[in-house]
PDB file of C-alpha atoms in Angstrom:
ATOM      1  CA  UNK A   1      98.259 101.170 112.429  1.00  0.00           C
ATOM      2  CA  UNK A   2      97.278  97.636 113.470  1.00  0.00           C
ATOM      3  CA  UNK A   3     100.616  97.053 115.214  1.00  0.00           C
ATOM      4  CA  UNK A   4     100.970 100.533 116.771  1.00  0.00           C
ATOM      5  CA  UNK A   5     100.763  99.345 120.368  1.00  0.00           C
ATOM      6  CA  UNK A   6     103.403  96.658 119.784  1.00  0.00           C
ATOM      7  CA  UNK A   7     101.536  94.009 121.774  1.00  0.00           C
ATOM      8  CA  UNK A   8     103.818  91.000 121.806  1.00  0.00           C
ATOM      9  CA  UNK A   9     104.982  88.100 123.931  1.00  0.00           C
ATOM     10  CA  UNK A  10     107.995  86.002 123.019  1.00  0.00           C
ATOM     11  CA  UNK A  11     108.767  82.293 123.381  1.00  0.00           C
ATOM     12  CA  UNK A  12     105.682  81.687 125.505  1.00  0.00           C
ATOM     13  CA  UNK A  13     105.501  78.249 127.090  1.00  0.00           C
ATOM     14  CA  UNK A  14     101.989  76.844 126.556  1.00  0.00           C
ATOM     15  CA  UNK A  15     100.819  73.358 125.668  1.00  0.00           C
ATOM     16  CA  UNK A  16      97.360  74.029 124.200  1.00  0.00           C
ATOM     17  CA  UNK A  17      96.006  76.405 121.584  1.00  0.00           C
ATOM     18  CA  UNK A  18      93.314  77.652 123.981  1.00  0.00           C
ATOM     19  CA  UNK A  19      96.000  78.716 126.467  1.00  0.00           C
ATOM     20  CA  UNK A  20      97.799  80.773 123.809  1.00  0.00           C
ATOM     21  CA  UNK A  21      94.513  82.350 122.734  1.00  0.00           C
ATOM     22  CA  UNK A  22      93.618  83.195 126.351  1.00  0.00           C
ATOM     23  CA  UNK A  23      96.975  84.865 127.018  1.00  0.00           C
ATOM     24  CA  UNK A  24      96.802  87.032 123.904  1.00  0.00           C
ATOM     25  CA  UNK A  25      93.150  87.863 124.484  1.00  0.00           C
ATOM     26  CA  UNK A  26      93.788  88.859 128.101  1.00  0.00           C
ATOM     27  CA  UNK A  27      96.551  91.209 126.990  1.00  0.00           C
ATOM     28  CA  UNK A  28      94.136  92.906 124.583  1.00  0.00           C
ATOM     29  CA  UNK A  29      91.448  93.079 127.288  1.00  0.00           C
ATOM     30  CA  UNK A  30      93.817  94.603 129.870  1.00  0.00           C
ATOM     31  CA  UNK A  31      94.671  97.360 127.401  1.00  0.00           C
ATOM     32  CA  UNK A  32      91.004  98.082 126.704  1.00  0.00           C
ATOM     33  CA  UNK A  33      91.294  97.038 123.053  1.00  0.00           C
ATOM     34  CA  UNK A  34      88.609  94.345 123.227  1.00  0.00           C
ATOM     35  CA  UNK A  35      85.369  93.843 125.106  1.00  0.00           C
ATOM     36  CA  UNK A  36      84.762  91.326 127.857  1.00  0.00           C
ATOM     37  CA  UNK A  37      83.119  88.763 125.539  1.00  0.00           C
ATOM     38  CA  UNK A  38      86.011  88.810 123.045  1.00  0.00           C
ATOM     39  CA  UNK A  39      87.725  85.704 124.480  1.00  0.00           C
ATOM     40  CA  UNK A  40      84.517  83.681 124.605  1.00  0.00           C
ATOM     41  CA  UNK A  41      83.635  84.621 121.018  1.00  0.00           C
ATOM     42  CA  UNK A  42      87.110  84.014 119.654  1.00  0.00           C
ATOM     43  CA  UNK A  43      87.208  80.514 121.204  1.00  0.00           C
ATOM     44  CA  UNK A  44      83.735  79.745 119.814  1.00  0.00           C
ATOM     45  CA  UNK A  45      84.754  80.913 116.352  1.00  0.00           C
ATOM     46  CA  UNK A  46      88.028  78.960 116.436  1.00  0.00           C
ATOM     47  CA  UNK A  47      86.067  75.722 117.001  1.00  0.00           C
ATOM     48  CA  UNK A  48      83.891  76.301 113.917  1.00  0.00           C
ATOM     49  CA  UNK A  49      86.327  78.216 111.691  1.00  0.00           C
ATOM     50  CA  UNK A  50      89.872  77.264 112.704  1.00  0.00           C
ATOM     51  CA  UNK A  51      92.756  79.561 111.849  1.00  0.00           C
ATOM     52  CA  UNK A  52      95.860  77.368 111.711  1.00  0.00           C
ATOM     53  CA  UNK A  53      98.019  77.757 108.599  1.00  0.00           C
ATOM     54  CA  UNK A  54     101.127  75.862 107.543  1.00  0.00           C
ATOM     55  CA  UNK A  55     103.366  78.277 105.654  1.00  0.00           C
ATOM     56  CA  UNK A  56     106.662  76.730 104.676  1.00  0.00           C
ATOM     57  CA  UNK A  57     108.411  75.608 107.830  1.00  0.00           C
ATOM     58  CA  UNK A  58     106.263  77.898 109.972  1.00  0.00           C
ATOM     59  CA  UNK A  59     102.888  77.293 111.559  1.00  0.00           C
ATOM     60  CA  UNK A  60     100.783  80.391 112.074  1.00  0.00           C
ATOM     61  CA  UNK A  61      97.387  80.953 113.688  1.00  0.00           C
ATOM     62  CA  UNK A  62      95.307  84.072 113.154  1.00  0.00           C
ATOM     63  CA  UNK A  63      92.414  83.843 115.627  1.00  0.00           C
ATOM     64  CA  UNK A  64      89.809  86.572 115.333  1.00  0.00           C
ATOM     65  CA  UNK A  65      86.116  87.278 115.829  1.00  0.00           C
ATOM     66  CA  UNK A  66      83.493  89.848 114.920  1.00  0.00           C
ATOM     67  CA  UNK A  67      84.246  93.551 115.207  1.00  0.00           C
ATOM     68  CA  UNK A  68      81.365  94.108 117.661  1.00  0.00           C
ATOM     69  CA  UNK A  69      83.636  92.656 120.373  1.00  0.00           C
ATOM     70  CA  UNK A  70      86.464  95.116 119.654  1.00  0.00           C
ATOM     71  CA  UNK A  71      86.896  98.700 120.921  1.00  0.00           C
ATOM     72  CA  UNK A  72      89.815  99.643 118.674  1.00  0.00           C
ATOM     73  CA  UNK A  73      91.818  97.834 116.031  1.00  0.00           C
ATOM     74  CA  UNK A  74      95.075  96.146 116.951  1.00  0.00           C
ATOM     75  CA  UNK A  75      97.011  92.914 116.443  1.00  0.00           C
ATOM     76  CA  UNK A  76      98.673  90.962 119.232  1.00  0.00           C
ATOM     77  CA  UNK A  77     101.669  88.777 118.354  1.00  0.00           C
ATOM     78  CA  UNK A  78     102.930  85.773 120.267  1.00  0.00           C
ATOM     79  CA  UNK A  79     105.810  83.442 119.489  1.00  0.00           C
ATOM     80  CA  UNK A  80     105.656  80.053 121.171  1.00  0.00           C
ATOM     81  CA  UNK A  81     108.521  78.241 122.846  1.00  0.00           C
ATOM     82  CA  UNK A  82     107.209  74.963 121.438  1.00  0.00           C
ATOM     83  CA  UNK A  83     104.603  74.536 118.699  1.00  0.00           C
ATOM     84  CA  UNK A  84     101.008  73.850 119.739  1.00  0.00           C
ATOM     85  CA  UNK A  85      98.288  72.187 117.680  1.00  0.00           C
ATOM     86  CA  UNK A  86      95.672  74.324 115.943  1.00  0.00           C
ATOM     87  CA  UNK A  87      93.141  72.963 113.492  1.00  0.00           C
ATOM     88  CA  UNK A  88      93.991  73.682 109.858  1.00  0.00           C
ATOM     89  CA  UNK A  89      92.049  76.554 108.310  1.00  0.00           C
ATOM     90  CA  UNK A  90      91.748  74.684 105.006  1.00  0.00           C
ATOM     91  CA  UNK A  91      91.012  71.226 106.400  1.00  0.00           C
ATOM     92  CA  UNK A  92      89.571  70.930 109.912  1.00  0.00           C
ATOM     93  CA  UNK A  93      90.496  67.241 110.113  1.00  0.00           C
ATOM     94  CA  UNK A  94      94.196  68.206 110.059  1.00  0.00           C
ATOM     95  CA  UNK A  95      96.323  69.817 112.739  1.00  0.00           C
ATOM     96  CA  UNK A  96      98.946  72.484 112.214  1.00  0.00           C
ATOM     97  CA  UNK A  97     101.915  72.867 114.567  1.00  0.00           C
ATOM     98  CA  UNK A  98     101.750  76.593 115.280  1.00  0.00           C
ATOM     99  CA  UNK A  99     104.817  78.638 116.256  1.00  0.00           C
ATOM    100  CA  UNK A 100     103.260  82.106 115.891  1.00  0.00           C
ATOM    101  CA  UNK A 101      99.944  83.576 116.862  1.00  0.00           C
ATOM    102  CA  UNK A 102      98.675  86.819 115.367  1.00  0.00           C
ATOM    103  CA  UNK A 103      95.459  87.667 117.204  1.00  0.00           C
ATOM    104  CA  UNK A 104      93.414  90.040 115.103  1.00  0.00           C
ATOM    105  CA  UNK A 105      91.158  92.563 116.830  1.00  0.00           C
ATOM    106  CA  UNK A 106      89.475  94.748 114.206  1.00  0.00           C
ATOM    107  CA  UNK A 107      86.855  97.307 115.205  1.00  0.00           C
ATOM    108  CA  UNK A 108      85.571  97.797 111.645  1.00  0.00           C
ATOM    109  CA  UNK A 109      84.285  94.807 109.617  1.00  0.00           C
ATOM    110  CA  UNK A 110      86.055  95.896 106.396  1.00  0.00           C
ATOM    111  CA  UNK A 111      89.446  95.875 108.167  1.00  0.00           C
ATOM    112  CA  UNK A 112      89.343  92.094 108.605  1.00  0.00           C
ATOM    113  CA  UNK A 113      89.864  91.215 104.934  1.00  0.00           C
ATOM    114  CA  UNK A 114      92.321  94.091 104.528  1.00  0.00           C
ATOM    115  CA  UNK A 115      94.573  92.840 107.326  1.00  0.00           C
ATOM    116  CA  UNK A 116      94.321  89.181 106.293  1.00  0.00           C
ATOM    117  CA  UNK A 117      95.773  90.068 102.884  1.00  0.00           C
ATOM    118  CA  UNK A 118      98.607  92.027 104.561  1.00  0.00           C
ATOM    119  CA  UNK A 119      99.338  89.164 106.966  1.00  0.00           C
ATOM    120  CA  UNK A 120      99.493  86.626 104.136  1.00  0.00           C
ATOM    121  CA  UNK A 121     102.066  88.825 102.395  1.00  0.00           C
ATOM    122  CA  UNK A 122     104.085  88.945 105.621  1.00  0.00           C
ATOM    123  CA  UNK A 123     103.914  85.171 106.094  1.00  0.00           C
ATOM    124  CA  UNK A 124     105.202  84.647 102.547  1.00  0.00           C
ATOM    125  CA  UNK A 125     108.290  86.744 103.366  1.00  0.00           C
ATOM    126  CA  UNK A 126     110.766  84.136 104.649  1.00  0.00           C
ATOM    127  CA  UNK A 127     113.216  86.793 105.863  1.00  0.00           C
ATOM    128  CA  UNK A 128     110.504  88.475 107.941  1.00  0.00           C
ATOM    129  CA  UNK A 129     109.445  85.142 109.454  1.00  0.00           C
ATOM    130  CA  UNK A 130     113.066  84.226 110.266  1.00  0.00           C
ATOM    131  CA  UNK A 131     113.465  87.553 112.084  1.00  0.00           C
ATOM    132  CA  UNK A 132     110.321  86.882 114.102  1.00  0.00           C
ATOM    133  CA  UNK A 133     111.673  83.453 114.994  1.00  0.00           C
ATOM    134  CA  UNK A 134     114.803  85.018 116.519  1.00  0.00           C
ATOM    135  CA  UNK A 135     113.017  87.975 118.116  1.00  0.00           C
ATOM    136  CA  UNK A 136     112.883  87.927 121.912  1.00  0.00           C
ATOM    137  CA  UNK A 137     112.141  91.499 123.002  1.00  0.00           C
ATOM    138  CA  UNK A 138     109.809  94.380 122.274  1.00  0.00           C
ATOM    139  CA  UNK A 139     112.542  96.717 120.954  1.00  0.00           C
ATOM    140  CA  UNK A 140     113.661  94.193 118.336  1.00  0.00           C
ATOM    141  CA  UNK A 141     110.009  93.481 117.495  1.00  0.00           C
ATOM    142  CA  UNK A 142     109.430  97.186 116.888  1.00  0.00           C
ATOM    143  CA  UNK A 143     112.408  97.299 114.513  1.00  0.00           C
ATOM    144  CA  UNK A 144     111.088  94.325 112.553  1.00  0.00           C
ATOM    145  CA  UNK A 145     107.672  95.964 112.234  1.00  0.00           C
ATOM    146  CA  UNK A 146     109.224  99.245 111.168  1.00  0.00           C
ATOM    147  CA  UNK A 147     111.324  97.522 108.474  1.00  0.00           C
ATOM    148  CA  UNK A 148     108.091  96.099 107.070  1.00  0.00           C
ATOM    149  CA  UNK A 149     106.343  99.502 107.291  1.00  0.00           C
ATOM    150  CA  UNK A 150     103.813  98.176 109.776  1.00  0.00           C
ATOM    151  CA  UNK A 151     104.298 100.964 112.310  1.00  0.00           C
TER     152      UNK A 151
END
């Protein structure tokens, strides 16, 4: 359900976390998934409550904000050509080199915790993460999601 629209960009060349967040947010905005203030609110939240996670050899960021800025629930995925620095979710004084961004747009407050649990399970699956690392097109991405019963 949260990946139904298969919103994804692959091997994106950005140098700053804000640039990655802006690209993913704009994609959600263009599709009518989020409201105009979504980007502003997600950047504000990221400064106070960072979302970078180091999981094995992978760095993941899961930027999100309140459901009032979302029209319908969806997750946008972005793989990065080169890692960019995000602040560590568990320790804001540390940086995490992020390879993957999963931007969460949930229209219902209860969905946030639900999807975070599901994402953590996905991140712990080394095979799944390796497939994402090699993925470079929307068809392949759809197959990976289907294998994991996400669509």
